[in-house]
XYZ file of C-alpha atoms in Angstrom:
502
model
C 8.960 -28.424 -39.966
C 6.101 -26.546 -41.635
C 3.993 -26.884 -38.487
C 6.829 -25.430 -36.398
C 7.208 -22.483 -38.778
C 3.456 -21.818 -38.623
C 3.467 -22.031 -34.820
C 6.432 -19.662 -34.494
C 4.827 -17.254 -36.961
C 1.548 -17.333 -35.056
C 3.296 -16.719 -31.711
C 5.233 -13.839 -33.285
C 2.013 -12.255 -34.522
C 0.420 -12.627 -31.081
C 3.467 -11.019 -29.470
C 3.442 -8.128 -31.955
C -0.278 -7.583 -31.331
C 0.341 -7.638 -27.565
C 3.036 -4.977 -27.885
C 0.914 -2.891 -30.260
C -2.074 -2.967 -27.903
C 0.145 -1.514 -25.162
C 1.808 1.162 -27.275
C 0.316 3.989 -25.174
C 2.021 2.595 -22.064
C 5.359 2.441 -23.867
C 4.958 6.027 -25.066
C 4.332 7.178 -21.487
C 7.283 5.114 -20.240
C 9.528 6.739 -22.836
C 8.515 10.216 -21.642
C 8.650 9.444 -17.894
C 11.654 7.170 -17.902
C 12.294 4.873 -14.988
C 13.920 1.451 -14.435
C 12.989 -0.981 -17.190
C 13.011 -4.218 -15.218
C 12.848 -7.754 -16.640
C 10.448 -9.079 -19.281
C 7.086 -10.254 -17.857
C 8.082 -9.643 -14.198
C 9.254 -6.016 -14.390
C 10.869 -4.886 -11.116
C 9.573 -7.927 -9.234
C 12.996 -9.349 -8.357
C 14.297 -6.052 -6.992
C 11.124 -5.230 -5.037
C 10.206 -8.630 -3.635
C 11.757 -8.071 -0.192
C 9.470 -5.965 2.091
C 12.424 -5.178 4.374
C 14.269 -3.266 1.629
C 11.355 -2.174 -0.572
C 10.941 1.381 0.755
C 14.679 2.045 0.741
C 14.923 0.680 -2.815
C 12.150 2.993 -4.038
C 13.813 5.968 -2.338
C 17.019 5.182 -4.218
C 15.173 4.935 -7.544
C 13.488 8.302 -6.955
C 16.941 9.896 -6.696
C 18.322 8.041 -9.697
C 15.340 8.843 -11.939
C 13.238 12.000 -12.047
C 9.967 11.209 -10.277
C 7.222 10.793 -11.269
C 8.537 7.959 -13.433
C 7.105 4.844 -15.023
C 8.320 1.282 -14.603
C 6.708 -2.167 -14.600
C 5.306 -4.592 -12.045
C 4.740 -7.807 -13.928
C 3.156 -6.592 -17.162
C 1.421 -3.703 -15.358
C 2.446 -0.162 -16.229
C 3.423 1.342 -12.853
C 3.629 5.110 -12.227
C 5.695 6.008 -9.145
C 4.951 9.305 -7.365
C 6.614 10.848 -4.306
C 6.127 14.624 -4.581
C 3.240 16.677 -3.118
C 2.277 18.362 -6.403
C 1.751 15.051 -8.206
C 0.087 13.477 -5.149
C -2.458 16.317 -5.094
C -3.302 15.740 -8.751
C -3.887 12.015 -8.253
C -5.801 12.271 -4.961
C -8.109 14.958 -6.392
C -8.666 13.305 -9.778
C -12.128 11.832 -10.371
C -10.409 9.282 -12.622
C -8.148 7.957 -9.841
C -10.554 7.149 -6.995
C -10.312 3.381 -7.486
C -7.640 1.502 -5.573
C -4.907 -0.202 -7.588
C -5.488 -3.640 -9.085
C -3.048 -5.153 -6.594
C -5.611 -4.611 -3.808
C -7.668 -7.404 -5.344
C -5.276 -9.735 -3.519
C -6.577 -8.306 -0.237
C -10.232 -8.302 -1.253
C -10.012 -11.946 -2.297
C -8.707 -12.746 1.185
C -10.795 -10.637 3.583
C -13.627 -9.306 1.434
C -14.350 -6.254 -0.681
C -14.750 -3.505 1.933
C -14.193 0.265 1.747
C -10.410 -0.103 1.825
C -10.296 -2.195 -1.361
C -13.565 -1.648 -3.256
C -14.040 0.301 -6.482
C -16.831 2.472 -7.848
C -19.803 2.315 -7.892
C -19.715 -0.075 -4.903
C -17.319 2.179 -3.003
C -19.504 5.299 -3.449
C -22.621 3.478 -2.254
C -20.971 1.887 0.788
C -19.099 5.063 1.758
C -22.391 6.990 1.749
C -24.050 4.359 3.947
C -21.163 3.999 6.410
C -20.213 7.707 6.742
C -22.726 8.462 9.536
C -21.092 5.826 11.780
C -17.941 7.998 11.892
C -19.634 11.394 12.341
C -18.409 13.857 14.966
C -21.365 13.377 17.315
C -21.027 9.591 17.383
C -17.273 9.801 17.908
C -17.757 12.005 20.974
C -19.923 9.229 22.448
C -16.894 6.901 22.312
C -14.933 8.881 24.908
C -16.087 6.743 27.888
C -14.875 3.602 26.072
C -11.572 5.240 25.151
C -11.070 6.376 28.756
C -11.913 2.925 30.113
C -9.406 1.252 27.787
C -6.824 3.886 28.681
C -7.251 2.884 32.313
C -6.669 -0.768 31.414
C -3.505 0.296 29.574
C -2.232 2.268 32.567
C -2.847 -0.687 34.871
C -0.855 -2.901 32.497
C 2.054 -0.442 32.412
C 1.947 -0.075 36.209
C 1.886 -3.798 36.914
C 4.418 -5.045 34.371
C 6.550 -1.974 33.766
C 6.748 -0.404 37.231
C 5.969 -3.049 39.852
C 7.639 -5.956 38.049
C 10.333 -3.738 36.521
C 10.089 -5.369 33.097
C 11.311 -3.763 29.906
C 8.214 -3.874 27.709
C 7.490 -4.377 24.030
C 4.802 -1.722 24.087
C 3.509 -2.424 20.584
C 2.004 -5.747 21.652
C 0.186 -4.082 24.576
C -1.110 -1.260 22.390
C -2.495 -3.606 19.744
C -4.704 -5.329 22.320
C -5.963 -2.027 23.713
C -6.724 -0.532 20.295
C -8.407 -3.696 18.993
C -10.525 -3.857 22.152
C -11.594 -0.243 21.639
C -12.314 -0.923 17.955
C -14.527 -3.924 18.758
C -16.519 -1.977 21.343
C -16.963 1.219 19.343
C -17.786 -0.395 15.994
C -19.327 -3.752 16.925
C -20.625 -2.986 20.430
C -18.916 -6.040 21.904
C -16.294 -6.302 24.678
C -13.709 -9.005 23.965
C -11.272 -8.811 26.952
C -8.141 -9.257 24.852
C -5.921 -8.474 27.847
C -7.199 -11.491 29.762
C -7.327 -14.387 27.321
C -5.196 -16.252 24.819
C -5.965 -13.994 21.847
C -2.482 -14.126 20.344
C -3.777 -16.119 17.354
C -5.948 -13.189 16.213
C -3.035 -10.735 16.218
C -0.763 -13.226 14.465
C -3.492 -13.736 11.853
C -3.794 -9.995 11.148
C -0.020 -9.694 10.863
C 0.186 -12.816 8.694
C -2.534 -11.591 6.349
C -0.826 -8.281 5.586
C 2.509 -10.019 5.017
C 0.932 -12.560 2.654
C -0.800 -9.848 0.605
C 2.331 -7.687 0.355
C 4.520 -10.620 -0.671
C 2.062 -11.441 -3.450
C 1.915 -7.783 -4.558
C 5.712 -7.742 -4.841
C 5.923 -11.134 -6.634
C 4.528 -10.792 -10.196
C 4.914 -14.526 -10.856
C 2.209 -15.091 -8.212
C -0.333 -12.789 -9.884
C -2.045 -15.577 -11.908
C -4.620 -17.198 -9.615
C -3.821 -20.727 -10.805
C -0.129 -20.394 -9.937
C -0.865 -18.671 -6.620
C -3.243 -21.381 -5.454
C -0.460 -23.905 -5.848
C 1.998 -21.886 -3.763
C 2.916 -22.164 -0.094
C 1.755 -18.578 0.353
C -1.833 -19.527 -0.517
C -1.828 -22.210 2.171
C -0.714 -19.619 4.732
C -3.434 -17.227 3.535
C -6.128 -19.855 4.014
C -4.949 -20.486 7.557
C -4.969 -16.837 8.671
C -8.211 -16.037 6.831
C -9.924 -18.904 8.627
C -8.877 -17.454 11.984
C -10.024 -13.928 11.078
C -13.358 -15.057 9.631
C -14.071 -16.976 12.836
C -13.275 -13.847 14.853
C -15.517 -11.620 12.699
C -18.374 -14.136 12.797
C -18.117 -14.058 16.593
C -18.420 -10.268 16.547
C -21.358 -10.334 14.125
C -23.248 -13.124 15.857
C -25.900 -10.823 17.435
C -27.112 -9.576 14.033
C -27.133 -12.801 12.017
C -30.918 -12.925 12.381
C -31.125 -9.623 10.507
C -30.464 -11.453 7.232
C -34.051 -12.703 7.234
C -35.572 -9.484 8.563
C -36.756 -8.332 5.144
C -38.976 -11.395 4.927
C -40.591 -10.675 8.303
C -43.999 -9.021 7.783
C -44.084 -7.951 11.432
C -41.242 -5.484 10.873
C -43.258 -2.404 9.934
C -41.916 0.758 8.187
C -42.514 3.022 11.254
C -40.109 0.859 13.259
C -37.495 1.091 10.535
C -37.980 4.868 10.347
C -37.557 5.205 14.114
C -34.275 3.287 14.000
C -33.092 5.292 11.016
C -33.351 8.537 12.962
C -31.335 7.232 15.921
C -27.642 7.797 16.367
C -25.983 4.385 16.154
C -22.581 2.763 16.005
C -21.312 0.956 12.923
C -22.934 -2.414 13.629
C -26.339 -0.906 14.394
C -26.285 1.078 11.178
C -25.327 -2.074 9.288
C -28.354 -3.775 10.858
C -30.614 -1.022 9.536
C -29.133 -1.185 6.040
C -29.717 -4.946 5.893
C -33.295 -4.529 7.109
C -33.895 -1.925 4.431
C -32.405 -4.148 1.746
C -29.549 -1.705 1.052
C -26.794 -4.177 2.000
C -26.494 -7.947 2.002
C -25.117 -10.101 4.799
C -21.940 -10.634 2.737
C -21.560 -6.855 2.395
C -21.786 -6.486 6.176
C -19.207 -9.201 6.780
C -16.815 -7.662 4.228
C -17.142 -4.172 5.699
C -16.796 -5.444 9.282
C -13.654 -7.354 8.320
C -12.026 -4.332 6.714
C -13.245 -1.776 9.280
C -11.848 -3.711 12.246
C -8.551 -4.481 10.470
C -7.972 -0.920 9.240
C -9.015 0.716 12.532
C -6.762 -1.361 14.718
C -3.751 -1.758 12.388
C -3.183 1.872 11.421
C -4.107 3.409 14.785
C -1.948 1.080 16.873
C 0.951 1.573 14.437
C 0.778 5.376 14.535
C 0.380 5.427 18.321
C 3.306 3.078 18.840
C 5.689 5.131 16.699
C 4.659 8.288 18.576
C 5.455 6.655 21.925
C 8.735 5.275 20.589
C 9.808 8.665 19.191
C 9.062 10.341 22.532
C 10.956 7.595 24.379
C 13.978 8.284 22.149
C 13.647 12.073 22.616
C 13.139 12.827 26.337
C 13.278 16.594 25.744
C 10.100 16.565 23.674
C 8.539 14.128 26.140
C 9.071 16.681 28.927
C 7.474 19.441 26.848
C 4.499 17.176 26.277
C 4.293 16.501 30.017
C 4.263 20.237 30.741
C 1.206 20.682 28.502
C -0.558 17.697 30.068
C 0.061 18.993 33.609
C -1.293 22.385 32.591
C -4.432 21.132 30.831
C -5.366 17.889 32.628
C -6.024 16.762 36.207
C -3.521 14.303 37.747
C -5.849 11.358 37.063
C -9.294 10.499 35.797
C -11.131 10.636 32.501
C -10.398 13.186 29.790
C -13.315 15.217 28.415
C -13.671 16.295 24.793
C -13.028 19.978 25.506
C -9.813 19.061 27.358
C -8.711 16.883 24.451
C -9.236 19.747 22.011
C -6.858 21.993 23.978
C -3.901 19.576 23.672
C -2.082 21.304 20.810
C 1.435 20.065 21.572
C 0.074 16.519 21.947
C -1.311 16.751 18.426
C 2.008 18.135 17.230
C 4.079 15.196 18.541
C 1.606 12.729 16.986
C 1.778 14.461 13.603
C 5.570 14.500 13.650
C 5.685 10.765 14.365
C 3.211 10.078 11.538
C 5.311 12.240 9.225
C 8.474 10.317 9.983
C 6.786 6.908 10.138
C 3.758 7.026 7.834
C 1.250 4.439 9.197
C 0.400 3.406 5.623
C 3.708 3.856 3.750
C 2.376 3.487 0.199
C -1.078 3.555 -1.367
C -2.053 2.398 -4.840
C -4.553 3.884 -7.269
C -5.618 2.900 -10.772
C -6.288 5.309 -13.661
C -9.855 4.565 -14.812
C -9.466 7.038 -17.702
C -6.537 8.876 -19.258
C -5.064 11.385 -16.785
C -2.988 14.459 -17.624
C -0.113 14.732 -15.139
C 1.677 18.064 -14.820
C 5.376 18.053 -13.961
C 7.781 20.996 -13.832
C 9.082 20.072 -17.306
C 5.711 19.652 -19.031
C 2.448 17.718 -19.161
C 2.304 13.955 -19.658
C -0.597 11.682 -20.556
C -1.025 8.745 -18.152
C -2.977 6.041 -20.045
C -6.076 4.385 -18.678
C -5.213 1.216 -16.754
C -1.930 2.544 -15.350
C -1.257 1.476 -11.748
C -0.146 4.410 -9.585
C 2.005 4.039 -6.470
C 2.001 7.023 -4.058
C 5.048 6.720 -1.788
C 3.892 8.548 1.346
C 6.730 7.253 3.520
C 9.586 8.644 1.436
C 7.748 11.855 0.463
C 7.257 12.767 4.131
C 10.988 12.226 4.781
C 12.258 14.028 1.676
C 14.628 16.902 2.433
C 13.482 18.581 -0.806
C 10.046 18.914 0.816
C 10.782 19.101 4.539
C 14.252 20.645 4.656
C 17.533 19.525 6.277
C 15.831 18.101 9.408
C 13.491 15.889 7.391
C 14.820 12.615 8.815
C 14.910 13.763 12.414
C 12.120 13.883 14.990
C 11.477 17.572 15.602
C 7.803 18.489 16.185
C 8.416 22.226 16.483
C 10.509 22.495 13.325
C 7.876 20.801 11.177
C 4.526 21.570 12.883
C 5.242 24.473 15.241
C 3.803 27.966 14.879
C 7.052 29.216 13.314
C 7.574 26.223 11.027
C 7.899 26.732 7.295
C 4.697 26.692 5.252
C 4.580 23.563 3.097
C 2.452 22.124 0.330
C -0.977 21.012 1.562
C -0.327 17.470 0.307
C 3.181 17.124 1.786
C 1.667 15.505 4.899
C -0.980 12.878 4.128
C -0.894 10.141 6.804
C -4.611 9.408 6.221
C -4.421 10.339 2.511
C -6.441 13.318 1.260
C -8.758 14.300 -1.523
C -11.729 12.372 -2.871
C -10.959 9.129 -1.033
C -9.647 10.291 2.323
C -9.698 7.726 5.140
C -13.166 7.545 6.684
C -11.783 6.887 10.174
C -9.161 9.622 10.492
C -11.070 11.564 13.187
C -11.589 8.336 15.139
C -7.861 7.554 15.002
C -6.834 11.085 15.993
C -9.166 11.128 18.998
C -8.118 7.699 20.279
C -4.392 8.353 19.821
C -4.561 11.748 21.494
C -6.435 10.426 24.513
C -4.250 7.341 25.035
C -1.064 9.353 24.623
C -2.234 11.978 27.103
C -3.217 9.383 29.699
C 0.116 7.549 29.359
C 2.493 10.505 29.566
C 0.490 12.343 32.248
C 1.338 9.472 34.613
C 4.522 7.837 33.267
C 7.918 8.551 31.768
C 9.010 6.104 29.018
C 12.582 5.566 27.852
C 14.467 3.257 25.496
C 18.040 2.546 24.486
C 17.060 2.459 20.798
C 18.111 5.269 18.454
C 16.152 6.654 15.539
C 18.856 5.926 12.965
C 19.031 2.281 14.088
C 15.374 1.463 13.333
C 14.843 -0.759 10.282
C 11.376 -0.430 8.740
C 9.501 -2.963 6.629
C 7.204 -1.990 3.773
C 3.826 -3.520 4.556
C 0.164 -2.509 4.296
C 0.873 -0.683 7.562
C 4.432 0.216 8.514
C 6.376 -2.364 10.540
C 9.773 -2.627 12.178
C 12.105 -5.555 11.692
C 12.806 -5.511 15.444
C 10.734 -3.778 18.122
C 12.831 -2.089 20.838
C 12.038 -2.657 24.507
C 10.982 0.313 26.629
C 11.356 1.137 30.308
C 8.368 2.611 32.180
C 8.776 4.898 35.184
C 5.995 6.428 37.278
C 5.888 10.233 37.381
């Protein structure tokens, strides 16, 4: 009996100390009140379903005054969905690190730019930046045009000649991944002509595994997770993706031992350093110079390929789908393309830069269907957050969720047409001036997406080539689409589209 009393007393003291050590979180939660959730798991039960997650968070933001604080597991979680607060977080030097939940991704595919924290992130961003400079991107146009031609041939053969109704997303993913492999790794993979379905299933499976773990606090402890069915699925998809990345990196494996080669003289390294090179060539130089390890290169290649293909194909698909559902805007786009482009052939950079309405329809689709619906940051130090009713201290260690998807659909920000597809109302010359951080499909501030120019150029070119030659229609309606909260936005069901030659 005495032993039991001592044990209970000791556990009580530990619990009191635990609560006392987190008193700053509780003070912030009292000031920025949100849903309390359950002990130890927080809002895990309510948020565990990716198919209802975004809708659930939208409902909470209307029930409670955002920004508000709640709990994911034992993590203090600050929810944000207004441009003013988003600007403060994105521009804060104390909020450049990704949220702790991204460690689930880094443990699966490596610690690349998308998931890494300072000082690793600052070093790698500085080294990789030149691979996405304007001059190098302009050199990708022949590859983009060649892949656009492959896409048109696919649409012509299956959509026009065979008269099939197409699931365009699957076609786009192959085209975009092919372009990503050529422009970053310098290797042509021919995804349209082989049985590469396992690679795409692996990418999709990986994001679903990571999101399910993020939304399931009981799977946060590594020991528990490794005993779950989800971990077995992760190992399977990671094995497929690692094999794919190793295949892409095969030509530079010998670089790992280059530093030990006395025949590699400094003048040769200097000559290479001055050359304009794609991602993989610059990685080769960094390894030769001892600035990166082979593991660093593999991690960055993994993340670069995944991020490039996932977000770009998602944004492009939703643009095509929105135009298919709104033939009036599709015709206006066609009028611009007829005016600015020849009937067929490659598109030059100066022609691409003149396509203003094309850019407008892409932006409107990314507003309505944010390619990355939510991003997470972590407060490295205390952060002072200003709201219209005062200033609030956000304690160090707080996890911050920025809900881009719901912010870009909020009628309080975008007006009564916020949930409709209307490029001219939201991005036209006469559209209302809005907060600079109301539209952040590639994020903004100190950690803006390194590949946003790449994505914009590829999407603009592919879209122009498609709609200059074809008319696309669908029976789907905007209000019928059911989205899933994932690393990149997904649909529960992908509508079929009809392709007609112009």
